[in-house]
Short mmCIF file of C-alpha atoms in Angstrom, two decimals:
data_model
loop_
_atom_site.label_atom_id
_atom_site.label_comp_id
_atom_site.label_asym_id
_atom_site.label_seq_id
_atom_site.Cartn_x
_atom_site.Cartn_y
_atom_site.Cartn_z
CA UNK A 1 98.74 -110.68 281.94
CA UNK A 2 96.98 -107.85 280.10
CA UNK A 3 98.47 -105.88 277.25
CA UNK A 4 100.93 -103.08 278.56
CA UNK A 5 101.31 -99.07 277.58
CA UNK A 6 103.55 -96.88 279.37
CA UNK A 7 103.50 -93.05 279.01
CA UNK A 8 106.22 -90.80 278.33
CA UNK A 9 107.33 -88.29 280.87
CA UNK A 10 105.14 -85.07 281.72
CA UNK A 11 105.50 -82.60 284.52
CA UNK A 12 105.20 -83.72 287.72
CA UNK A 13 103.28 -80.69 288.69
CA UNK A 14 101.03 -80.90 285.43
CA UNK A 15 99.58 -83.86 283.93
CA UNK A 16 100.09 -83.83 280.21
CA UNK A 17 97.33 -84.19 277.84
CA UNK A 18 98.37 -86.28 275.72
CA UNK A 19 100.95 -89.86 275.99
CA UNK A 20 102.61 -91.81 273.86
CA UNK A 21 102.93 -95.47 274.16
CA UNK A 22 107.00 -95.63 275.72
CA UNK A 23 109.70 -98.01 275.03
CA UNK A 24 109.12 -101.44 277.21
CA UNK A 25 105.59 -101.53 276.27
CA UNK A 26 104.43 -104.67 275.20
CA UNK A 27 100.63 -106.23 273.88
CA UNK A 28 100.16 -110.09 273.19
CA UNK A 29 97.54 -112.39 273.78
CA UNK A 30 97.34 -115.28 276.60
CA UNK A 31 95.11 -118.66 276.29
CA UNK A 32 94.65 -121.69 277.53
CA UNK A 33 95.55 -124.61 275.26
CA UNK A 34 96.05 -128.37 275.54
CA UNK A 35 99.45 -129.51 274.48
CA UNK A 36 100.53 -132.93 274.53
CA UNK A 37 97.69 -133.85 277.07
CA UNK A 38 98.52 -131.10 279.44
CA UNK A 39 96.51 -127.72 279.69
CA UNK A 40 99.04 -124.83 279.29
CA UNK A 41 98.61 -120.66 279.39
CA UNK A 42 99.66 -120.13 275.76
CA UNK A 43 101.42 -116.43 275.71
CA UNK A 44 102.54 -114.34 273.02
CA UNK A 45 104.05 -110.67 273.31
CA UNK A 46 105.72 -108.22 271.08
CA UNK A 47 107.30 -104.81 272.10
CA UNK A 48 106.53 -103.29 268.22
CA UNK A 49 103.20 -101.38 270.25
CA UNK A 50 102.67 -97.73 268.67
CA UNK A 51 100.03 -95.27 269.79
CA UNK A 52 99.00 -92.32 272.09
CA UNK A 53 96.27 -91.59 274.35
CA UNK A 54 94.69 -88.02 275.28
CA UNK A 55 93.74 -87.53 278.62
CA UNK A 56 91.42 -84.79 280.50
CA UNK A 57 93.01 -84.56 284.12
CA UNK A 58 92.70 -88.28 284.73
CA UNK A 59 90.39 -89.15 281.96
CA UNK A 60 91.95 -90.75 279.18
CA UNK A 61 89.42 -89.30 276.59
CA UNK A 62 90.55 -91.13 273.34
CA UNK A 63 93.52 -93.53 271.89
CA UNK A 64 94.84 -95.68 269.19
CA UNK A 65 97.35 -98.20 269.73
CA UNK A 66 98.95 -100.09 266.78
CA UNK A 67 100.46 -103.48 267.35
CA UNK A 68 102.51 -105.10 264.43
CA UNK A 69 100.79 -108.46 264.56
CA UNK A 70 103.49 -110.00 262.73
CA UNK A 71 106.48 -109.88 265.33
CA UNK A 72 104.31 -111.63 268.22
CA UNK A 73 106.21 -114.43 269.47
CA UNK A 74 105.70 -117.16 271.68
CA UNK A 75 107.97 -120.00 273.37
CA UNK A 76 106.94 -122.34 270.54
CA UNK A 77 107.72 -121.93 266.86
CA UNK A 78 105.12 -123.86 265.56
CA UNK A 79 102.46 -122.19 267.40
CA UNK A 80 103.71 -118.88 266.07
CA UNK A 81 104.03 -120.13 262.84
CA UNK A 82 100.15 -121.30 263.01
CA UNK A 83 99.56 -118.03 265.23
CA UNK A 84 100.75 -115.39 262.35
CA UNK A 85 99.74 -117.39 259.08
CA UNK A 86 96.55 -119.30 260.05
CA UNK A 87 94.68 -117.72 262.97
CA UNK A 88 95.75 -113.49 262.34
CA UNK A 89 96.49 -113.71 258.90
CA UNK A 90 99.31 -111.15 258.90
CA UNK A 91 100.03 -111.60 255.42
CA UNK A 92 96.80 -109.64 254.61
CA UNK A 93 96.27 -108.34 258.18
CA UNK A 94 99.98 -106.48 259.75
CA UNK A 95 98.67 -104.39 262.31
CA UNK A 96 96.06 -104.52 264.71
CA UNK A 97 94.68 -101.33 265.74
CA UNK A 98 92.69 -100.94 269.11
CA UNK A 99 90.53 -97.70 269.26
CA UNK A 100 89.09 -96.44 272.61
CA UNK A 101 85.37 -96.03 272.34
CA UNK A 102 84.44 -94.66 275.89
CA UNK A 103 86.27 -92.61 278.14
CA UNK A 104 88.13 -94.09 280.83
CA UNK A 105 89.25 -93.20 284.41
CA UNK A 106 93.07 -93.68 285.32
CA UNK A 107 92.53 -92.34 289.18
CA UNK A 108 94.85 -91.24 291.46
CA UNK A 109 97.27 -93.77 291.71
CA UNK A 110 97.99 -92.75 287.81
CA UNK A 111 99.34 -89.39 288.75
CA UNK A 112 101.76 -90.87 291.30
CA UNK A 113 103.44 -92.96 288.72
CA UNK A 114 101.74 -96.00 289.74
CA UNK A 115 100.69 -98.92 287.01
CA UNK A 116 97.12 -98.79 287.08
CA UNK A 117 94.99 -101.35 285.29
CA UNK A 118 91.45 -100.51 283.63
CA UNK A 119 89.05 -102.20 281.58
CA UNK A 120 89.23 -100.58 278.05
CA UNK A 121 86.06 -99.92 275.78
CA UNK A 122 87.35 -99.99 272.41
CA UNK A 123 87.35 -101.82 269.09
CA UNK A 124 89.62 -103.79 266.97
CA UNK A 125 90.52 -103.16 262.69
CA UNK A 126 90.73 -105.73 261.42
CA UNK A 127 87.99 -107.04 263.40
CA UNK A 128 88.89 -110.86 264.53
CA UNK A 129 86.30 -113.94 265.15
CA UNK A 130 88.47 -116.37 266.66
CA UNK A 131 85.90 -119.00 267.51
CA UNK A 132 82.82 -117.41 265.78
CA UNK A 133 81.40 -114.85 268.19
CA UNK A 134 82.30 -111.19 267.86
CA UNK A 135 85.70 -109.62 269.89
CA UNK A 136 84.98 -109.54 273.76
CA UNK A 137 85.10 -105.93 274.82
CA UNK A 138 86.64 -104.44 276.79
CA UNK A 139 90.05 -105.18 276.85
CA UNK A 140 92.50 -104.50 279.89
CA UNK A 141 95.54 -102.35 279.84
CA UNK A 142 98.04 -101.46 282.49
CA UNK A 143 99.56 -97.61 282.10
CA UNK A 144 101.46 -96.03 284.09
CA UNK A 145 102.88 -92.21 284.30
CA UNK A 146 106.49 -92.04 283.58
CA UNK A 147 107.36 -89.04 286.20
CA UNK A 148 110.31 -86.66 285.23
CA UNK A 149 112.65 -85.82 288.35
#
């Protein structure tokens, strides 16, 4: 499932222009691996997901979202182990930082509170080369409006 950021509350009779990335977010990484002869969805998630978007009515217009690269954990120690120190390298790498490079279009559904899922345009500091080609762009991300009552 994609990475996750949910907005704090605006008005429900004004959309804010700006959101912040809300508690219960979370951004990890799925892949398929084969362990012990078997193919397997390898997932890894952490909640420690920091950032803010600006929006124009349903335009989210820019955004930065941090993600402490360090606390991602899986259901195996091992492959978090090789995860953090060999493939990430969060002893000179912490953070990942995803910035949006092209506007993108939340729709309706966003201003009803509804998670909405869009294909992200951005880039990646540090910039990882996991098996020797350049980061796929874009990346997905579900947000959804956290309406006040």
């Amino acid at each position: 499932s994609p990475p996750t950021a949910a907005s704090t509350a605006a008005p429900v009779d004004d959309l804010a222009d700006a959101f912040t990335v809300g508690p219960g977010s979370q951004a990890g990484y799925r892949v398929s691996e084969v362990l012990y002869g078997q193919r397997v969805d390898a997932v890894g998630r952490t909640s420690d997901v920091t950032g803010s978007v600006q929006l124009a009515d349903t335009r989210v217009t820019a955004g930065e979202i941090k993600v402490d690269i360090r606390t991602v954990t899986s259901d195996q120690n091992r492959r978090d182990e090789y995860f953090t120190a060999s493939i990430m390298e969060t002893g000179r790498y912490p953070n990942a930082v995803f910035t949006l490079t092209r506007p993108v279009d939340l729709g309706t559904e966003f201003l009803r509170g509804s998670p909405v899922t869009v294909s992200a345009p951005g880039s990646w500091t540090p910039t990882y080369d996991l098996d020797g080609t350049a980061p796929r762009a874009p990346r997905l991300a579900t947000c959804r409006r956290a309406l006040r009552n």
